[in-house]
PDB file of N, CA and C in Angstrom:
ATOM      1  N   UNK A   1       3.058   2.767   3.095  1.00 96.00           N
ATOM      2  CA  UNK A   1       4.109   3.357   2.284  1.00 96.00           C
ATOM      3  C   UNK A   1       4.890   4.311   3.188  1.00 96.00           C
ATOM      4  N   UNK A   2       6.138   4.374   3.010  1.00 95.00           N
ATOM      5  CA  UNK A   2       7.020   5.260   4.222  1.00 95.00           C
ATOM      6  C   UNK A   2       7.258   6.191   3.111  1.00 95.00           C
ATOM      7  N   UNK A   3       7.915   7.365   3.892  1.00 94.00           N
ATOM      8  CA  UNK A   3       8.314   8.572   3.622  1.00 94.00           C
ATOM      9  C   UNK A   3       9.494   8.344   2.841  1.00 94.00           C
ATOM     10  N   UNK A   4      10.488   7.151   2.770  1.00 94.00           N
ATOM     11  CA  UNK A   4      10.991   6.984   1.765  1.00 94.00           C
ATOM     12  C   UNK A   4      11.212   5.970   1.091  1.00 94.00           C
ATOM     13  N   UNK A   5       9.672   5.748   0.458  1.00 93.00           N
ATOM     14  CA  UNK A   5       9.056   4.886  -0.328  1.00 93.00           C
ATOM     15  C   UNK A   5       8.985   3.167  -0.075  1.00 93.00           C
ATOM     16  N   UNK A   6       9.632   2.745   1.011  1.00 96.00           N
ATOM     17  CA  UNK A   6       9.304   1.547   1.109  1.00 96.00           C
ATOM     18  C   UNK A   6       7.807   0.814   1.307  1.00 96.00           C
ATOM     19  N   UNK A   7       7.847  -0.717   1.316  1.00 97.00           N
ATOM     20  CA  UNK A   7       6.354  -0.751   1.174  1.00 97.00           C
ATOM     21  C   UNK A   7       6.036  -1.805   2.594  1.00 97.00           C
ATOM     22  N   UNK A   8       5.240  -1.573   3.196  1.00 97.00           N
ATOM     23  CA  UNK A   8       4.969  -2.972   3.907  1.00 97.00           C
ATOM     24  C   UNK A   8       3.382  -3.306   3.820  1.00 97.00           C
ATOM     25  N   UNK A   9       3.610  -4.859   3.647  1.00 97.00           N
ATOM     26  CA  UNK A   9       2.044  -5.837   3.586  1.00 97.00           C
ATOM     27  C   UNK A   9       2.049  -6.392   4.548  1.00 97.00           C
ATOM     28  N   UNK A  10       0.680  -6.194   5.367  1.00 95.00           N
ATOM     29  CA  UNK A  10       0.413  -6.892   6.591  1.00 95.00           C
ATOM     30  C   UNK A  10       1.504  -6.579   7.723  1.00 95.00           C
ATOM     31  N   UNK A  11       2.391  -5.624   7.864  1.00 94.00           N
ATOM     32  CA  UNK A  11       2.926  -4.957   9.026  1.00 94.00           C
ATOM     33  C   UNK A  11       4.100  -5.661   8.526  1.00 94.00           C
ATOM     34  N   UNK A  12       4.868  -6.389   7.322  1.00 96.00           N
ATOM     35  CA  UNK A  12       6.016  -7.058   6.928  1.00 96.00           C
ATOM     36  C   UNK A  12       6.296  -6.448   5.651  1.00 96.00           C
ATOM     37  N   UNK A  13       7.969  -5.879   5.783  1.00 97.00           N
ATOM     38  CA  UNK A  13       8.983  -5.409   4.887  1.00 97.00           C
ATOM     39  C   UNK A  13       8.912  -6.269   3.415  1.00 97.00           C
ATOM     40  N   UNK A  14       8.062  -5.057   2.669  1.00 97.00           N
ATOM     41  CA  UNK A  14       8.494  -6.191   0.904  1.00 97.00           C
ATOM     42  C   UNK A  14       9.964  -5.372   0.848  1.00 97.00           C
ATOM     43  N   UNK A  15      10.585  -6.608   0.409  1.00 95.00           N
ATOM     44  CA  UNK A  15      12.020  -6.482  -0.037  1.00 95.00           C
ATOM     45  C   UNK A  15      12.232  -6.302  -1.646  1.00 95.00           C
ATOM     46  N   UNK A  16      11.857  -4.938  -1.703  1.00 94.00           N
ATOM     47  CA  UNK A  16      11.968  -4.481  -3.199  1.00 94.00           C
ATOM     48  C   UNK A  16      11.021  -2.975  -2.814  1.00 94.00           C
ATOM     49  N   UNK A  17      10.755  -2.510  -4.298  1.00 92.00           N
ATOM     50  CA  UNK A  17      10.147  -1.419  -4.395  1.00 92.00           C
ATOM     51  C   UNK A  17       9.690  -1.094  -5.735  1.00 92.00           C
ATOM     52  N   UNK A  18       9.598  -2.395  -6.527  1.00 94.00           N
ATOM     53  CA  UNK A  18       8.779  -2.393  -7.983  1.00 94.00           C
ATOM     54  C   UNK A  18       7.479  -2.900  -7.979  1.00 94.00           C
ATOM     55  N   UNK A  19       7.701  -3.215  -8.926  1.00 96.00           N
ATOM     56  CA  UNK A  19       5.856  -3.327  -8.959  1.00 96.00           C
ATOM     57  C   UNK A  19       5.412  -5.264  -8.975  1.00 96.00           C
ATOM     58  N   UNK A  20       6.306  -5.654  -9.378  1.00 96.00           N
ATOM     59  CA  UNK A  20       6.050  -7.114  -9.793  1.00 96.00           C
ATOM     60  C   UNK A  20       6.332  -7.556  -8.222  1.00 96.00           C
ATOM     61  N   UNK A  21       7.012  -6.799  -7.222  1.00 97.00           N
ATOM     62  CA  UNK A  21       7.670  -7.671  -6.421  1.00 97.00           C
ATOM     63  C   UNK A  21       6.584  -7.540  -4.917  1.00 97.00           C
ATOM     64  N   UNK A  22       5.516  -6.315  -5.445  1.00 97.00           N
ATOM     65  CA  UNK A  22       4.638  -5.766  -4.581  1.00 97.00           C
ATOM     66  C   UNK A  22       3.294  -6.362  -5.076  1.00 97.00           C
ATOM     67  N   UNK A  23       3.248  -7.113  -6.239  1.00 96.00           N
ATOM     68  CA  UNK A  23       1.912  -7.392  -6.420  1.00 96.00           C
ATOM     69  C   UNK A  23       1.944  -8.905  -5.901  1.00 96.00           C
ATOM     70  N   UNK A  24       3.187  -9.620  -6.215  1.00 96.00           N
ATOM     71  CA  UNK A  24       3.203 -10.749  -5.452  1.00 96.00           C
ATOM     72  C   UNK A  24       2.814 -10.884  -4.281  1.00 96.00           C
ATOM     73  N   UNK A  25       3.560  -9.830  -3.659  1.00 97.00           N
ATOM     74  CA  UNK A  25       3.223  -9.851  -1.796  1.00 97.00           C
ATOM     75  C   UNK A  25       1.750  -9.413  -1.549  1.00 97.00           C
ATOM     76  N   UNK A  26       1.144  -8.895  -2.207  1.00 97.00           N
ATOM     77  CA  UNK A  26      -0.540  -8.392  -1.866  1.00 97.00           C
ATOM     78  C   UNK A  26      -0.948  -9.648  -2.345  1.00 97.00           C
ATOM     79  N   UNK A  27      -0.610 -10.490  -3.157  1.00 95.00           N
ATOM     80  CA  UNK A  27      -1.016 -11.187  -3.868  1.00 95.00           C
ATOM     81  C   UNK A  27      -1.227 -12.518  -2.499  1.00 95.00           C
ATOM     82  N   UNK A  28      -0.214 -12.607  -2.094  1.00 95.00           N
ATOM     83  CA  UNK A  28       0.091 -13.749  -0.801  1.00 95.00           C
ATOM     84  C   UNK A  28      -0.681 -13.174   0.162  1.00 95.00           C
ATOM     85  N   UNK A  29      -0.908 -11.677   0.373  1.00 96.00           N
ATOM     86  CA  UNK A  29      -1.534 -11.325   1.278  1.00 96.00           C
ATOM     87  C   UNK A  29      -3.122 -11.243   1.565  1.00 96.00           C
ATOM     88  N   UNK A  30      -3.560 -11.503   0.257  1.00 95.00           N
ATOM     89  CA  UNK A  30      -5.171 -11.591  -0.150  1.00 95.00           C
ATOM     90  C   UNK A  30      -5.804 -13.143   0.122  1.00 95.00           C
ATOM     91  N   UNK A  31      -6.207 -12.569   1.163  1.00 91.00           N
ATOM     92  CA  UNK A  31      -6.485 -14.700   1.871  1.00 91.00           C
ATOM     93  C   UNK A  31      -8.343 -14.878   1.277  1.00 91.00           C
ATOM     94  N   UNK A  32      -8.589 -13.183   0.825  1.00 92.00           N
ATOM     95  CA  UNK A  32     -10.170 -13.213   0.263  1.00 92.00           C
ATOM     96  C   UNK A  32     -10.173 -13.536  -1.219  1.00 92.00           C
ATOM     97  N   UNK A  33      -9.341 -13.598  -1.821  1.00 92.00           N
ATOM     98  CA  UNK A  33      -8.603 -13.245  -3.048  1.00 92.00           C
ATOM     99  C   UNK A  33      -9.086 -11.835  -3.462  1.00 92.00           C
ATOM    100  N   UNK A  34      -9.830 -11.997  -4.836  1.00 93.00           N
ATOM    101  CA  UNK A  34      -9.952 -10.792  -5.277  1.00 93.00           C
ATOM    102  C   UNK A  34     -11.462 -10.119  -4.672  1.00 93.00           C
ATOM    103  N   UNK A  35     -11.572  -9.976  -3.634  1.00 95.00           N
ATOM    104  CA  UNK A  35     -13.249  -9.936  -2.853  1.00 95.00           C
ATOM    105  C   UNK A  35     -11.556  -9.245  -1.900  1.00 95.00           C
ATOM    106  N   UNK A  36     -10.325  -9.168  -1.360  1.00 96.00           N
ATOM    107  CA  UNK A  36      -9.468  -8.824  -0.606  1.00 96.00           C
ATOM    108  C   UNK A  36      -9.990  -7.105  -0.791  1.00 96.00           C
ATOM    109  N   UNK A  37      -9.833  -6.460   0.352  1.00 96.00           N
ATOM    110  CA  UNK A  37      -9.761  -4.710   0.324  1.00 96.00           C
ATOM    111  C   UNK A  37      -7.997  -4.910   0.557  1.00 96.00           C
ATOM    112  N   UNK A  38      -7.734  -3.689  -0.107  1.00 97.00           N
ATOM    113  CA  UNK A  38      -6.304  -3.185   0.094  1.00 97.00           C
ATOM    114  C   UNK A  38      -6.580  -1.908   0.294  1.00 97.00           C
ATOM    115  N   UNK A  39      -5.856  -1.964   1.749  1.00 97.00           N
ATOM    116  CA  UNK A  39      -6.008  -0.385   2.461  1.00 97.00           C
ATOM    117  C   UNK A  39      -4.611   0.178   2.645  1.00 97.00           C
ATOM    118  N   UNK A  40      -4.308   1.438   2.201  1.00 97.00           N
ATOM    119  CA  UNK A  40      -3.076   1.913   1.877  1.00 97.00           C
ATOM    120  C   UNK A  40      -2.999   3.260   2.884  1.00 97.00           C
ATOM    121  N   UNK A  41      -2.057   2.852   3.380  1.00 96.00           N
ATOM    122  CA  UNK A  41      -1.810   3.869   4.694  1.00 96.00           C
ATOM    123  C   UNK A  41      -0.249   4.462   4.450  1.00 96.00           C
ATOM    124  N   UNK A  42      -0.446   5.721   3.764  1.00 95.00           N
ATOM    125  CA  UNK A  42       0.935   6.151   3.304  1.00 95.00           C
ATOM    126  C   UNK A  42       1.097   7.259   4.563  1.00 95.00           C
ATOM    127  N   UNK A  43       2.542   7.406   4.601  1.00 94.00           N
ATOM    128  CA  UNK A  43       3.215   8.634   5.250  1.00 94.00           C
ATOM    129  C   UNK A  43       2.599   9.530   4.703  1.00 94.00           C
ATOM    130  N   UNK A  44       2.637  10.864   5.308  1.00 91.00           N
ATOM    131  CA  UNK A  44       2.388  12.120   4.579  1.00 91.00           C
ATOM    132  C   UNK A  44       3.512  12.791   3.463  1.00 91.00           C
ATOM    133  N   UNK A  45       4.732  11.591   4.246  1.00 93.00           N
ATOM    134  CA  UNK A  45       5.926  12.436   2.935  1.00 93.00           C
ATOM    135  C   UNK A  45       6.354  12.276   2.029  1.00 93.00           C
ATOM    136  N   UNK A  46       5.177  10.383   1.857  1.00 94.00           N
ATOM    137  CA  UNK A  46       5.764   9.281   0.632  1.00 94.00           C
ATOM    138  C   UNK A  46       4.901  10.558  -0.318  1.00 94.00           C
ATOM    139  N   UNK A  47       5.855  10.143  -1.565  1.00 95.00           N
ATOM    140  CA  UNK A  47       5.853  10.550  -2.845  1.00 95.00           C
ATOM    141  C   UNK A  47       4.381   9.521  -3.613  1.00 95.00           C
ATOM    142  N   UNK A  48       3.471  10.948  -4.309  1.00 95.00           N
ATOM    143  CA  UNK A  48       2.383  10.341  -5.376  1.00 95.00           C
ATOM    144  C   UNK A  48       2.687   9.287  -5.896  1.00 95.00           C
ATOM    145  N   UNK A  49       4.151   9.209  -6.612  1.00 96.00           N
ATOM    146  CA  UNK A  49       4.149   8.032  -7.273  1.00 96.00           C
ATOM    147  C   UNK A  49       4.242   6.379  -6.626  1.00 96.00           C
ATOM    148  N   UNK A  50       4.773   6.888  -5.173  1.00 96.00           N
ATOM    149  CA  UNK A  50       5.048   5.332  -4.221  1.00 96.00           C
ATOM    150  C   UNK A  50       3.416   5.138  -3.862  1.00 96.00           C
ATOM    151  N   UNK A  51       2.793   5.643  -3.654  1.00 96.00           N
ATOM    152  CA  UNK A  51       0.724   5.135  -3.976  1.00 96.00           C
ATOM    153  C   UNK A  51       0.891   4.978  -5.207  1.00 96.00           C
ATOM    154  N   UNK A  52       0.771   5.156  -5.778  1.00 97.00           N
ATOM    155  CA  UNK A  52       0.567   4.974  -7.072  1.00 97.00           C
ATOM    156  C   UNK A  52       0.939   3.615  -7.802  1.00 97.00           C
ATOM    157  N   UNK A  53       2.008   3.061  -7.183  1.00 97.00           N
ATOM    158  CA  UNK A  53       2.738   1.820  -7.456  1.00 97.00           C
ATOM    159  C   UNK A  53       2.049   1.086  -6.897  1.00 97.00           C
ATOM    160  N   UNK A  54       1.436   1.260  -5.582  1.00 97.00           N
ATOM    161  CA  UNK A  54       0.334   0.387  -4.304  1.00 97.00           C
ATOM    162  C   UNK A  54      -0.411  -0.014  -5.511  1.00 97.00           C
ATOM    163  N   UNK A  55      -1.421   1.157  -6.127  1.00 97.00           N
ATOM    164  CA  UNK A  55      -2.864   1.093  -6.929  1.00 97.00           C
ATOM    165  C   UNK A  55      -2.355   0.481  -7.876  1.00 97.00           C
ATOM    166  N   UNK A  56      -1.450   0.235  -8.995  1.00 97.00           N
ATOM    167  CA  UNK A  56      -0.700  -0.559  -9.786  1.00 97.00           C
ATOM    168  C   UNK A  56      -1.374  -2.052  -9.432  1.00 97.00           C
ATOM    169  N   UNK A  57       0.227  -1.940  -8.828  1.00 97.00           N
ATOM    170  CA  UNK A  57       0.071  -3.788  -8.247  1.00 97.00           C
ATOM    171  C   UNK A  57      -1.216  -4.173  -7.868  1.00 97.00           C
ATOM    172  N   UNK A  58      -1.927  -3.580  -7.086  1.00 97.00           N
ATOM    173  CA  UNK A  58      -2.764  -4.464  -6.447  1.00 97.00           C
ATOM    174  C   UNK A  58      -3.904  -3.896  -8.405  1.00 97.00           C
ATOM    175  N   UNK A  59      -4.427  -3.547  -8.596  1.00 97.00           N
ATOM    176  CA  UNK A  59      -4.653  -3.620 -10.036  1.00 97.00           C
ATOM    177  C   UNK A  59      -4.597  -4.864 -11.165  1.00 97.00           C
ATOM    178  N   UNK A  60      -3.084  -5.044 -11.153  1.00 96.00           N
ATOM    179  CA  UNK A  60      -2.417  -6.039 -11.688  1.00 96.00           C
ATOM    180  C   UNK A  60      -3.111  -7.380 -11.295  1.00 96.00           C
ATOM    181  N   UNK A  61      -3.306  -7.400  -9.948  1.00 96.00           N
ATOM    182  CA  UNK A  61      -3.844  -8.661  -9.446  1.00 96.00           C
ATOM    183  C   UNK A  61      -5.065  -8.852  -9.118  1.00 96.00           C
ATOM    184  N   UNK A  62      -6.170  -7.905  -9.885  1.00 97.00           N
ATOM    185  CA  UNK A  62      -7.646  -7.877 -10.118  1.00 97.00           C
ATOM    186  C   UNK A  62      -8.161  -7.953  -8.436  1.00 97.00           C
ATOM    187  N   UNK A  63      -7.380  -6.539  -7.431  1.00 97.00           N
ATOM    188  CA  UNK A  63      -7.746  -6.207  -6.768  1.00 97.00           C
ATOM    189  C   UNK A  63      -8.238  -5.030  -6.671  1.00 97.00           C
ATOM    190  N   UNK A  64      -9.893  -4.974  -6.975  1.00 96.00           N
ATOM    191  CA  UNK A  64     -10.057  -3.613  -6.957  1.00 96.00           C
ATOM    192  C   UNK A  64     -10.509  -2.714  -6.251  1.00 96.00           C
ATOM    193  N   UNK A  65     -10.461  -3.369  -4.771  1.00 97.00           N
ATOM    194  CA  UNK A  65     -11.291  -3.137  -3.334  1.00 97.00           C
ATOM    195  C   UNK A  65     -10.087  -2.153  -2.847  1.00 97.00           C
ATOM    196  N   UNK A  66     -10.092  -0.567  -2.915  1.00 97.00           N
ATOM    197  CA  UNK A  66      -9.045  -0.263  -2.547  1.00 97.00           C
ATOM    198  C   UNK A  66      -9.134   0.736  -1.646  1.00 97.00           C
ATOM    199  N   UNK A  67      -8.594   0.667  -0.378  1.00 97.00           N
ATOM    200  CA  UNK A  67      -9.395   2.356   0.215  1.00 97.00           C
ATOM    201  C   UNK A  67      -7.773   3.242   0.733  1.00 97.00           C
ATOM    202  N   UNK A  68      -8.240   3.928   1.509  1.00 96.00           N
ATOM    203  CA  UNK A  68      -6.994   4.839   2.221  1.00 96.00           C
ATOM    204  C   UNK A  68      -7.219   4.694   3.710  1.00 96.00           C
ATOM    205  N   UNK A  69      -6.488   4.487   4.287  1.00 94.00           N
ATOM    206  CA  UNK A  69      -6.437   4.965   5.736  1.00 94.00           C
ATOM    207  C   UNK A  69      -6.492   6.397   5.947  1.00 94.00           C
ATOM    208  N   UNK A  70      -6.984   7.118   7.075  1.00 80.00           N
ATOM    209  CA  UNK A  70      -6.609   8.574   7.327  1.00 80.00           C
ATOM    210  C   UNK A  70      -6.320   8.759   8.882  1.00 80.00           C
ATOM    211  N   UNK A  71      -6.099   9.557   9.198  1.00 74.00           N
ATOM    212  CA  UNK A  71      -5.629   9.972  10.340  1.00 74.00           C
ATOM    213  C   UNK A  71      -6.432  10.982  10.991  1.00 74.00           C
ATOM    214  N   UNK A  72      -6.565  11.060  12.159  1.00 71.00           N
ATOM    215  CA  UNK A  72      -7.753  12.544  12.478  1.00 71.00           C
ATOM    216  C   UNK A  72      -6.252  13.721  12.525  1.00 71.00           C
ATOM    217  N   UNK A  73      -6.129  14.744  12.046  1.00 62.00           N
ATOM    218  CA  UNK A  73      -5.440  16.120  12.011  1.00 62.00           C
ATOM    219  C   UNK A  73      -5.186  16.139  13.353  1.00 62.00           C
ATOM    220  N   UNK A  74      -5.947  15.987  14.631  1.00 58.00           N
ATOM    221  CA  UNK A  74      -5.945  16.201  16.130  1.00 58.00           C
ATOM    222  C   UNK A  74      -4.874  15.284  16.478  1.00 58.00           C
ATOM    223  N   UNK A  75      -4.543  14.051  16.195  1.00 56.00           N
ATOM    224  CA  UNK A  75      -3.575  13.190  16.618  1.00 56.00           C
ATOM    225  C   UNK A  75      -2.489  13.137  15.776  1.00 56.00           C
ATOM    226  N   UNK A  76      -2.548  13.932  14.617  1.00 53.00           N
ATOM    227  CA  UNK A  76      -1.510  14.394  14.067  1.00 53.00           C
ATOM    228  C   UNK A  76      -0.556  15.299  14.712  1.00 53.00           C
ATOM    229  N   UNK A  77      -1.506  16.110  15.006  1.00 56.00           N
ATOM    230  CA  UNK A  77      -0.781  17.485  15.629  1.00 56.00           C
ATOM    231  C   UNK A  77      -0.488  17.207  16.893  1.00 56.00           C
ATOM    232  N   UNK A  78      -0.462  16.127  17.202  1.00 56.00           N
ATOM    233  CA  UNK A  78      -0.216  15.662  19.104  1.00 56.00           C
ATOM    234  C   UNK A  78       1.293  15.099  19.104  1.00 56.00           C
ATOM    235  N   UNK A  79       1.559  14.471  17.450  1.00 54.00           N
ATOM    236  CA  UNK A  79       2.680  13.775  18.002  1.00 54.00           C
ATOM    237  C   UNK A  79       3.758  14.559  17.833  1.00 54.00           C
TER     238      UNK A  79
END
């Protein structure tokens, strides 16, 4: 999720920013199907609600394997 709210699956631009158009693309992107993890690696500046739309969709599509990426603070503060 970017800082201003766009979404990308698998390192590729969803062309939208609703919910139907993001569950499709996780949906194409789940080669485990619903056994798929969806790992959500937001900016620090995207907005609660642009995660929130992530946990949605992938929801929608009886994905419930869901984690977060994090960052160590040390390589934060480097860049």
């Amino acid at each position: 999720v970017s800082s201003d709210g766009r979404y990308m699956v698998n390192k590729t631009l969803v062309n939208g920013r609703g919910i139907d158009v993001l569950s499709t693309a996780l949906t194409l992107a789940a080669k485990a199907g619903k056994d798929s993890v969806v790992i959500i690696s937001a900016d620090a500046s995207a907005t609660h609600q642009a995660v929130i739309t992530v946990m949605e969709a992938a929801r929608r599509q009886g994905l419930t394997q869901i984690t977060f990426a994090t960052q160590n603070v040390a390589q934060t503060n480097a860049k």
